[in-house]
Amino acid sequence: MCRPVQVFEYLNKRCGEVSTEQWAWLRRAPFVPVRRAADKKPDKKSDKGEAGAVQHVAPCEVFFALTCKKKFGPLLDYTDLKPGSPAGVFLSKCGVEEQPSVSALAAGVAANHGRTIAGMSGTSAYLGALKELSKALRDERGYGASLPAELFAALEAAPCVIGLHADGGGKKWSAVRAAECFIGDHPRFVSLFSPLVAPEDAALKELYAYLGARTISEAVRMEHTPEGAASGSSGSSGRVGRLVRSRILERSCLLLHDIDKPSCPLRLNLLPGAEDVLRQERFEVVEVATIACTLQFAELTVTESASACVVSREGQLQVC
């Protein structure tokens, strides 16, 4: 019986006899033998997963191991044939690629994250593959613009991202949907509520946000309750109130604009209407005795004291 490589070498010699319709059929016909790692953790001594049974896959879903297996591991299916060999040349003509497209990589993450994560001894290699996906999703038309809607939906629904446990307990990470993970833009909230957080990497945070992860500051509801008048206070007409109001107006440009960026854009976390309020000076400063700050995240509620806040009372914005 001929081995597949001998068959491919023979067919490579007869490529001139293959029609356009036949090439299209070959591209999607499941005839390329691949051997996937079994869905189990690697052996501690060999650090290699147990090989599974040979399966046959369409060329359009297979990649040359020589050029990308080290980077993407079990997320994709591979052939060990070299691209420049006679058998490899035939498979290239059938659709086997040296590197995955953004759609192929996204499909691999959506479909094969389970077998990849099951065989992991650490997270660095898998997170590296997710970083490659994030970079591939960058498009001049917008992040993720080139990804088909069905692939986005598959990624969004899959527990294919790594969330880090912020509580410092026994378990260091979990595989979850992006929507179950948070971007730790507020260290105090992360310490207080210990959510699953995205790794501290710009490309990964961009991918997680694209797939539905919110910032922890977005997820935490904050409510301030000023109580009582400060001892000896004259409200907004007092010396301290006038001084604070004057300083706020002097620094309004710094409060509104991100001066660390060349174009000095408006800050991303501005409250709705904040720009108009500052420019039109439609606020007052009030001294109060105490300020209670209630923070709510999911089912958790924490109340603590605060030194300042902004509240709306009877249509008037007050800085307390």
PDB file of C-alpha atoms in Angstrom, residues 47 69-75 105 109 116-117 119-133 162 204:
ATOM      1  CA  ASP A  47       6.600  17.431  28.395  1.00  0.00           C
ATOM      2  CA  LYS A  69       3.479  24.851  14.880  1.00  0.00           C
ATOM      3  CA  LYS A  70       5.867  26.263  17.485  1.00  0.00           C
ATOM      4  CA  LYS A  71       3.850  29.484  17.628  1.00  0.00           C
ATOM      5  CA  PHE A  72       0.289  28.132  17.593  1.00  0.00           C
ATOM      6  CA  GLY A  73       0.565  24.582  18.960  1.00  0.00           C
ATOM      7  CA  PRO A  74      -2.674  22.505  19.155  1.00  0.00           C
ATOM      8  CA  LEU A  75      -4.849  25.419  18.024  1.00  0.00           C
ATOM      9  CA  LEU A 105      -6.527  31.528  13.563  1.00  0.00           C
ATOM     10  CA  VAL A 109      -9.051  29.444  18.902  1.00  0.00           C
ATOM     11  CA  THR A 116      -4.966  23.412  23.867  1.00  0.00           C
ATOM     12  CA  ILE A 117      -5.791  24.490  27.418  1.00  0.00           C
ATOM     13  CA  GLY A 119      -2.591  20.157  27.561  1.00  0.00           C
ATOM     14  CA  MET A 120      -1.038  23.304  29.041  1.00  0.00           C
ATOM     15  CA  SER A 121       1.595  23.194  31.756  1.00  0.00           C
ATOM     16  CA  GLY A 122       1.677  27.020  31.772  1.00  0.00           C
ATOM     17  CA  THR A 123      -0.146  29.912  30.117  1.00  0.00           C
ATOM     18  CA  SER A 124       2.659  31.737  28.284  1.00  0.00           C
ATOM     19  CA  ALA A 125       2.474  29.818  24.980  1.00  0.00           C
ATOM     20  CA  TYR A 126      -1.318  30.058  24.733  1.00  0.00           C
ATOM     21  CA  LEU A 127      -1.325  33.745  25.673  1.00  0.00           C
ATOM     22  CA  GLY A 128       1.339  34.244  23.009  1.00  0.00           C
ATOM     23  CA  ALA A 129      -1.037  32.752  20.431  1.00  0.00           C
ATOM     24  CA  LEU A 130      -3.847  35.048  21.629  1.00  0.00           C
ATOM     25  CA  LYS A 131      -1.495  38.017  21.256  1.00  0.00           C
ATOM     26  CA  GLU A 132      -0.836  36.970  17.654  1.00  0.00           C
ATOM     27  CA  LEU A 133      -4.609  36.848  17.080  1.00  0.00           C
ATOM     28  CA  ILE A 162      -7.287  33.227  30.382  1.00  0.00           C
ATOM     29  CA  LEU A 204      -4.398  40.966  25.138  1.00  0.00           C
TER      30      LEU A 204
END
